[in-house]
Short mmCIF file of C-alpha atoms in Angstrom, two decimals:
data_model
loop_
_atom_site.label_atom_id
_atom_site.label_comp_id
_atom_site.label_asym_id
_atom_site.label_seq_id
_atom_site.Cartn_x
_atom_site.Cartn_y
_atom_site.Cartn_z
CA UNK A 95 109.87 99.78 63.03
CA UNK A 96 106.93 98.28 64.96
CA UNK A 97 106.73 99.14 68.62
CA UNK A 98 106.78 96.48 71.30
CA UNK A 99 103.23 96.13 72.62
CA UNK A 100 102.84 95.87 76.39
CA UNK A 101 99.61 95.23 78.31
CA UNK A 102 99.75 97.28 81.53
CA UNK A 103 97.32 95.90 84.11
CA UNK A 104 96.10 97.92 87.10
CA UNK A 105 93.32 98.08 89.67
CA UNK A 106 92.18 94.65 90.82
CA UNK A 107 90.10 93.15 93.60
CA UNK A 108 92.56 93.74 96.44
CA UNK A 109 92.51 96.45 99.11
CA UNK A 110 95.41 98.07 97.23
CA UNK A 111 93.18 98.75 94.18
CA UNK A 112 93.62 102.52 94.20
CA UNK A 113 97.35 102.35 94.94
CA UNK A 114 97.72 100.07 91.91
CA UNK A 115 95.92 102.71 89.83
CA UNK A 116 98.32 105.45 90.98
CA UNK A 117 101.30 103.15 90.40
CA UNK A 118 100.09 102.42 86.87
CA UNK A 119 99.65 106.13 86.21
CA UNK A 120 103.29 106.70 87.11
CA UNK A 121 104.46 103.74 85.03
CA UNK A 122 102.51 104.82 81.96
CA UNK A 123 103.77 108.38 82.21
CA UNK A 124 107.34 107.01 82.38
CA UNK A 125 106.96 104.70 79.36
CA UNK A 126 109.44 105.12 76.52
CA UNK A 127 106.68 105.43 73.92
CA UNK A 128 109.17 105.60 71.07
CA UNK A 129 109.87 101.92 71.76
CA UNK A 130 106.78 100.61 73.56
CA UNK A 131 103.07 100.81 72.87
CA UNK A 132 101.13 100.47 76.13
CA UNK A 133 97.75 98.75 76.18
CA UNK A 134 96.14 99.76 79.50
CA UNK A 135 93.86 97.06 80.92
CA UNK A 136 91.97 98.01 84.05
CA UNK A 137 90.45 95.54 86.51
CA UNK A 138 87.45 96.71 88.52
CA UNK A 139 87.03 95.92 92.20
CA UNK A 140 84.59 93.22 91.12
CA UNK A 141 87.25 91.59 88.91
CA UNK A 142 85.99 92.77 85.50
CA UNK A 143 88.75 93.40 82.94
CA UNK A 144 88.20 96.43 80.69
CA UNK A 145 89.89 98.53 78.01
CA UNK A 146 88.94 102.01 76.91
CA UNK A 147 87.99 103.27 80.36
CA UNK A 148 89.30 106.38 82.05
CA UNK A 149 92.92 107.07 81.10
CA UNK A 150 95.00 106.29 84.21
CA UNK A 151 97.69 108.78 83.13
CA UNK A 152 95.37 111.52 84.37
CA UNK A 153 95.17 110.15 87.90
CA UNK A 154 97.09 111.56 90.86
CA UNK A 155 96.82 111.07 94.60
CA UNK A 156 96.16 114.76 95.26
CA UNK A 157 92.70 114.35 93.72
CA UNK A 158 91.78 111.34 95.81
CA UNK A 159 91.93 107.58 95.40
CA UNK A 160 91.03 106.54 91.83
CA UNK A 161 88.88 103.51 91.04
CA UNK A 162 88.59 101.49 87.84
CA UNK A 163 85.00 101.64 86.65
CA UNK A 164 83.37 100.54 83.43
CA UNK A 165 82.59 103.84 81.73
CA UNK A 166 80.36 104.32 78.68
CA UNK A 167 83.17 103.77 76.18
CA UNK A 168 84.82 100.86 77.98
CA UNK A 169 84.77 97.32 76.62
CA UNK A 170 85.18 93.98 78.38
CA UNK A 171 88.45 92.15 77.85
CA UNK A 172 88.05 88.51 76.85
CA UNK A 173 90.91 86.01 76.82
CA UNK A 174 91.39 83.02 74.54
CA UNK A 175 93.97 81.06 76.48
CA UNK A 176 94.77 78.78 73.52
CA UNK A 177 95.91 81.75 71.39
CA UNK A 178 98.54 82.88 73.88
CA UNK A 179 100.02 86.25 72.96
CA UNK A 180 97.29 86.71 70.34
CA UNK A 181 94.54 85.79 72.76
CA UNK A 182 93.53 89.26 74.03
CA UNK A 183 90.17 90.53 72.74
CA UNK A 184 87.68 93.32 73.46
CA UNK A 185 83.95 92.61 73.34
CA UNK A 186 82.03 95.21 71.33
CA UNK A 187 78.54 96.43 72.23
CA UNK A 188 77.00 94.08 69.64
CA UNK A 189 78.76 91.08 71.16
CA UNK A 190 81.42 90.72 68.47
CA UNK A 191 85.06 90.32 69.43
CA UNK A 192 87.86 92.60 68.31
CA UNK A 193 91.48 91.52 68.70
CA UNK A 194 93.71 93.76 70.80
CA UNK A 195 96.55 92.59 68.58
CA UNK A 196 99.70 90.67 69.37
CA UNK A 197 100.88 91.24 72.95
CA UNK A 198 104.63 91.04 73.46
CA UNK A 199 104.49 91.06 77.26
CA UNK A 200 102.34 91.99 80.25
CA UNK A 201 103.34 94.41 83.01
CA UNK A 202 101.00 93.56 85.91
CA UNK A 203 101.10 96.68 88.10
CA UNK A 204 98.87 94.93 90.62
CA UNK A 205 99.37 94.98 94.37
CA UNK A 206 98.06 92.46 96.86
CA UNK A 207 95.80 89.42 96.34
CA UNK A 208 94.59 88.58 92.82
CA UNK A 209 97.64 90.21 91.26
CA UNK A 210 100.77 90.00 93.39
CA UNK A 211 100.04 86.54 94.79
CA UNK A 212 100.74 84.23 91.84
CA UNK A 213 97.20 84.18 90.43
CA UNK A 214 97.77 86.48 87.45
CA UNK A 215 101.23 85.01 87.03
CA UNK A 216 99.77 81.50 86.79
CA UNK A 217 97.22 82.61 84.19
CA UNK A 218 99.93 84.21 82.06
CA UNK A 219 102.10 81.11 82.40
CA UNK A 220 99.20 78.99 81.11
CA UNK A 221 98.81 81.36 78.17
CA UNK A 222 102.59 81.30 77.55
CA UNK A 223 102.63 85.11 77.70
CA UNK A 224 105.83 86.80 78.95
CA UNK A 225 105.36 89.08 81.95
CA UNK A 226 107.36 91.40 84.18
CA UNK A 227 108.06 90.38 87.74
CA UNK A 228 108.32 87.37 89.98
CA UNK A 229 106.94 83.98 89.00
CA UNK A 230 104.18 81.94 90.62
CA UNK A 231 106.19 80.56 93.54
CA UNK A 232 107.88 83.78 94.62
CA UNK A 233 104.69 85.80 94.16
CA UNK A 234 102.58 83.40 96.23
CA UNK A 235 105.21 82.88 98.94
CA UNK A 236 105.96 86.59 99.39
CA UNK A 237 102.27 87.50 99.44
CA UNK A 238 101.98 85.26 102.49
CA UNK A 239 104.17 86.75 105.22
CA UNK A 240 104.08 83.49 107.19
CA UNK A 241 105.60 81.48 104.35
CA UNK A 242 108.04 84.26 103.50
CA UNK A 243 109.45 83.84 106.99
CA UNK A 244 109.55 80.05 106.61
CA UNK A 245 111.65 80.35 103.44
CA UNK A 246 113.91 83.05 104.84
CA UNK A 247 114.59 81.17 108.07
CA UNK A 248 115.42 78.06 106.05
CA UNK A 249 117.98 80.16 104.14
CA UNK A 250 119.53 81.36 107.40
CA UNK A 251 118.20 84.91 107.09
CA UNK A 252 117.07 86.48 110.40
CA UNK A 253 113.40 87.49 110.73
CA UNK A 254 111.32 89.02 113.53
CA UNK A 255 110.16 86.55 116.20
CA UNK A 256 106.45 85.82 116.04
CA UNK A 257 103.61 83.33 115.96
CA UNK A 258 100.88 82.61 113.43
CA UNK A 259 97.20 82.39 114.37
CA UNK A 260 94.38 80.64 112.46
CA UNK A 261 91.50 83.03 113.15
CA UNK A 262 88.98 80.52 111.78
CA UNK A 263 89.33 78.67 115.08
CA UNK A 264 88.46 81.73 117.18
CA UNK A 265 85.10 82.88 118.53
CA UNK A 266 83.77 85.28 115.92
CA UNK A 267 80.56 86.06 117.85
CA UNK A 268 82.59 87.69 120.61
CA UNK A 269 84.90 89.41 118.11
CA UNK A 270 87.61 87.12 119.49
CA UNK A 271 87.30 88.63 122.98
CA UNK A 272 86.60 85.12 124.32
CA UNK A 273 90.02 84.05 123.02
CA UNK A 274 91.97 86.97 124.49
CA UNK A 275 93.49 85.11 127.43
CA UNK A 276 94.57 82.21 125.20
CA UNK A 277 96.17 84.61 122.72
CA UNK A 278 98.10 86.26 125.54
CA UNK A 279 99.21 82.83 126.74
CA UNK A 280 100.50 81.94 123.27
CA UNK A 281 102.45 85.19 123.10
CA UNK A 282 103.97 84.51 126.51
CA UNK A 283 104.82 80.89 125.61
CA UNK A 284 106.66 82.13 122.52
CA UNK A 285 108.63 84.59 124.63
CA UNK A 286 107.55 87.58 122.55
CA UNK A 287 108.26 91.01 123.97
CA UNK A 288 105.94 94.02 123.69
CA UNK A 289 105.09 96.04 121.73
CA UNK A 290 103.61 93.56 119.29
CA UNK A 291 102.50 94.09 115.72
CA UNK A 292 99.45 92.15 114.60
CA UNK A 293 98.98 91.85 110.85
CA UNK A 294 97.16 89.73 108.26
CA UNK A 295 99.50 87.27 106.59
CA UNK A 296 98.21 87.80 103.05
CA UNK A 297 97.42 91.48 102.61
CA UNK A 298 99.27 94.66 101.80
CA UNK A 299 101.60 95.89 104.52
CA UNK A 300 99.34 98.91 105.17
CA UNK A 301 96.08 97.05 105.83
CA UNK A 302 94.77 95.56 109.05
CA UNK A 303 97.97 96.24 111.01
CA UNK A 304 97.72 97.14 114.71
CA UNK A 305 100.38 97.95 117.29
CA UNK A 306 99.71 96.31 120.67
CA UNK A 307 101.59 98.04 123.48
CA UNK A 308 100.23 96.80 126.79
CA UNK A 309 101.68 93.49 127.95
CA UNK A 310 99.07 90.97 129.02
CA UNK A 311 96.10 93.07 127.84
CA UNK A 312 93.84 90.35 126.47
CA UNK A 313 91.19 92.75 125.19
CA UNK A 314 93.72 94.85 123.26
CA UNK A 315 95.34 91.80 121.68
CA UNK A 316 92.01 90.20 120.74
CA UNK A 317 90.83 93.48 119.18
CA UNK A 318 94.02 93.68 117.10
CA UNK A 319 93.53 90.13 115.81
CA UNK A 320 89.90 90.94 114.98
CA UNK A 321 91.02 94.06 113.06
CA UNK A 322 93.29 91.90 110.90
CA UNK A 323 90.68 89.19 110.32
CA UNK A 324 88.70 90.91 107.50
CA UNK A 325 91.88 90.81 105.42
CA UNK A 326 92.93 87.21 106.11
CA UNK A 327 92.22 84.32 108.45
CA UNK A 328 95.95 83.67 108.83
CA UNK A 329 97.31 86.34 111.18
CA UNK A 330 100.80 87.06 112.42
CA UNK A 331 101.60 88.31 115.91
CA UNK A 332 105.15 89.60 115.79
CA UNK A 333 107.49 91.08 118.34
CA UNK A 334 108.19 94.73 117.68
CA UNK A 335 111.82 95.26 116.78
CA UNK A 336 113.76 98.20 118.23
CA UNK A 337 115.31 99.09 114.92
CA UNK A 338 115.14 101.34 111.90
CA UNK A 339 113.10 100.18 108.92
CA UNK A 340 115.37 100.19 105.89
CA UNK A 341 114.10 99.27 102.41
CA UNK A 342 116.20 97.98 99.52
CA UNK A 343 115.14 97.69 95.88
CA UNK A 344 116.28 94.57 94.03
CA UNK A 345 116.38 94.39 90.23
CA UNK A 346 116.82 91.27 88.10
CA UNK A 347 115.08 91.91 84.76
CA UNK A 348 116.05 88.58 83.14
CA UNK A 349 115.63 85.27 84.95
CA UNK A 350 118.92 83.65 85.79
CA UNK A 351 120.96 86.85 85.92
CA UNK A 352 122.60 88.07 89.12
CA UNK A 353 120.23 90.40 91.00
CA UNK A 354 121.33 93.97 91.73
CA UNK A 355 120.50 95.94 94.86
CA UNK A 356 119.93 99.68 95.04
CA UNK A 357 121.19 101.95 97.76
CA UNK A 358 118.98 101.19 100.76
CA UNK A 359 116.50 103.90 101.72
CA UNK A 360 114.53 104.93 104.76
CA UNK A 361 111.06 106.34 105.22
CA UNK A 362 111.46 109.11 107.79
CA UNK A 363 108.26 109.69 109.75
CA UNK A 364 108.30 113.45 110.18
CA UNK A 365 105.44 113.67 112.68
CA UNK A 366 107.37 111.65 115.25
CA UNK A 367 109.28 114.87 115.87
CA UNK A 368 105.98 116.38 117.01
CA UNK A 369 105.47 113.63 119.55
CA UNK A 370 103.10 111.52 117.50
CA UNK A 371 103.29 107.78 118.25
CA UNK A 372 103.29 106.91 114.59
CA UNK A 373 104.18 103.91 112.50
CA UNK A 374 104.18 103.63 108.73
CA UNK A 375 100.48 103.02 108.10
CA UNK A 376 98.30 103.62 105.03
CA UNK A 377 97.80 107.34 105.66
CA UNK A 378 101.46 108.15 106.26
CA UNK A 379 102.47 106.03 103.27
CA UNK A 380 99.99 107.33 100.71
CA UNK A 381 97.64 110.08 101.88
CA UNK A 382 99.58 112.52 104.05
CA UNK A 383 102.56 113.97 102.17
CA UNK A 384 103.64 115.84 105.30
CA UNK A 385 103.81 112.64 107.36
CA UNK A 386 106.99 111.22 105.86
CA UNK A 387 109.78 111.60 103.33
CA UNK A 388 112.24 109.25 101.65
CA UNK A 389 115.99 109.36 102.27
CA UNK A 390 118.25 107.39 99.89
CA UNK A 391 120.80 106.29 100.84
CA UNK A 392 119.70 105.92 104.43
CA UNK A 393 121.89 107.67 107.00
CA UNK A 394 123.83 104.58 108.02
CA UNK A 395 127.52 103.61 107.91
CA UNK A 396 128.69 102.28 104.54
CA UNK A 397 129.36 98.80 105.90
CA UNK A 398 125.79 98.57 107.22
CA UNK A 399 124.35 99.78 103.91
CA UNK A 400 126.33 97.05 102.13
CA UNK A 401 125.09 94.47 104.63
CA UNK A 402 121.49 95.49 103.85
CA UNK A 403 122.18 95.17 100.11
CA UNK A 404 123.72 91.74 100.54
CA UNK A 405 120.83 90.58 102.73
CA UNK A 406 118.27 91.88 100.21
CA UNK A 407 119.88 89.96 97.35
CA UNK A 408 120.16 86.82 99.48
CA UNK A 409 116.47 87.08 100.43
CA UNK A 410 115.47 87.66 96.79
CA UNK A 411 117.31 84.50 95.77
CA UNK A 412 115.88 82.51 98.69
CA UNK A 413 112.32 83.06 97.44
CA UNK A 414 113.29 82.50 93.76
CA UNK A 415 112.69 86.13 92.82
CA UNK A 416 112.70 87.42 89.27
CA UNK A 417 112.29 90.90 87.83
CA UNK A 418 111.92 93.10 90.86
CA UNK A 419 111.17 93.19 94.56
CA UNK A 420 111.49 95.58 97.45
CA UNK A 421 113.05 93.91 100.48
CA UNK A 422 112.10 95.59 103.75
CA UNK A 423 114.55 95.10 106.60
CA UNK A 424 115.07 96.03 110.23
CA UNK A 425 118.50 97.40 111.15
CA UNK A 426 119.29 97.45 114.87
CA UNK A 427 121.54 99.92 116.67
CA UNK A 428 124.28 97.26 116.60
CA UNK A 429 124.05 97.03 112.81
CA UNK A 430 122.28 93.66 112.71
CA UNK A 431 119.98 93.18 109.72
CA UNK A 432 116.80 91.11 109.59
CA UNK A 433 114.16 90.89 106.86
CA UNK A 434 110.63 92.08 107.61
CA UNK A 435 108.91 91.29 104.30
CA UNK A 436 109.36 91.15 100.53
CA UNK A 437 107.09 93.00 98.10
CA UNK A 438 107.23 91.41 94.64
CA UNK A 439 105.35 94.27 92.95
CA UNK A 440 106.29 97.31 95.05
CA UNK A 441 104.53 100.62 94.74
CA UNK A 442 105.39 102.80 91.76
CA UNK A 443 103.59 105.93 92.95
CA UNK A 444 105.46 109.26 92.65
CA UNK A 445 106.56 108.97 96.30
CA UNK A 446 107.26 105.22 96.35
CA UNK A 447 110.58 103.88 97.57
CA UNK A 448 111.32 101.47 94.72
CA UNK A 449 111.73 103.98 91.86
CA UNK A 450 113.26 106.58 94.20
CA UNK A 451 115.88 104.10 95.40
CA UNK A 452 116.93 103.25 91.85
CA UNK A 453 116.96 106.89 90.85
CA UNK A 454 119.38 107.56 93.71
CA UNK A 455 121.46 104.60 92.51
CA UNK A 456 121.69 106.02 89.00
CA UNK A 457 118.77 104.38 87.18
CA UNK A 458 116.01 106.75 86.02
CA UNK A 459 112.32 105.88 86.26
CA UNK A 460 112.02 105.42 82.47
CA UNK A 461 115.21 103.34 82.25
CA UNK A 462 113.93 101.18 85.10
CA UNK A 463 110.66 100.44 83.31
CA UNK A 464 112.53 99.81 80.06
CA UNK A 465 114.94 97.37 81.70
CA UNK A 466 112.09 95.42 83.33
CA UNK A 467 110.17 95.12 80.06
CA UNK A 468 113.20 94.18 77.98
CA UNK A 469 114.15 91.53 80.51
CA UNK A 470 110.73 89.89 80.21
CA UNK A 471 110.66 89.80 76.39
CA UNK A 472 111.51 86.64 74.50
#
């Protein structure tokens, strides 16, 4: 019996390039290869699609951050949009094209812009190729934290108070220092309380994020906005929430089915016990295994855990989610739940919350991948 052939895409032009590579390595190692034939397609940081490069299954974070590069044996991938599922080709050294065969579906293990933002999804829709994960609208809306909040608030789901800044209107020559007083005034007018978190609207949650602790410090606030600017011109300034950050994995392999929520989990920042003023940044998330660990279910009362699950499913529906998402929430000491952000292609690294949450809920890594692929197939 012929195996189902799945293009697994990884890498990409976003800041999360290397994390996508590690996620893809985990996914490929978890594939049920008795049923599925993976076709790994890497995307370089310059946006070049290749096959036949370095095998991502050999990558692991302990050896550093991997990068997709066009090696000697790699070939460019060329698409013929009109041929749909038969439109994937590799260009040989002599310029001739070789079909990659019929593709049953695509699993885009891509994080951030140019992969998790509706761009790849739109291309695959145009080709009429089935794919795993959220569609164009949900992908684009959840990539942009500003518009995520707009949709969630419209659905009656609480979110952190904040304002949105268009950094294109600020004084770049002064690194926004000239705008510091005005930024402080906008924060005060919105009634935001310190500490603040300044973050790019359309970037991974680990990039360009700064905690601003000193009320009224124009220089500190301007510097935080400038640090976010390389990642996006639309920048959020949000009030820090005195709450625990609880993450919930949502699974809905087939469009139209009722989404399911995992047991909510918590990233415990171990170095806080040593007095470090730490938040969950890139290093503690990916690079420093001693900085944090995952607890699923989170140490919360059962009724609060259920409230997080219900909120996660409601948020997933509000953005028209399909396939999978990780809904990140804040849970206050009073048990109130608000949504921080939604990741439509969450990390699948060995220490990532999404697969760990489902494993704790009774769904193995391999069964999770299988369910997602089967749900996308026609």
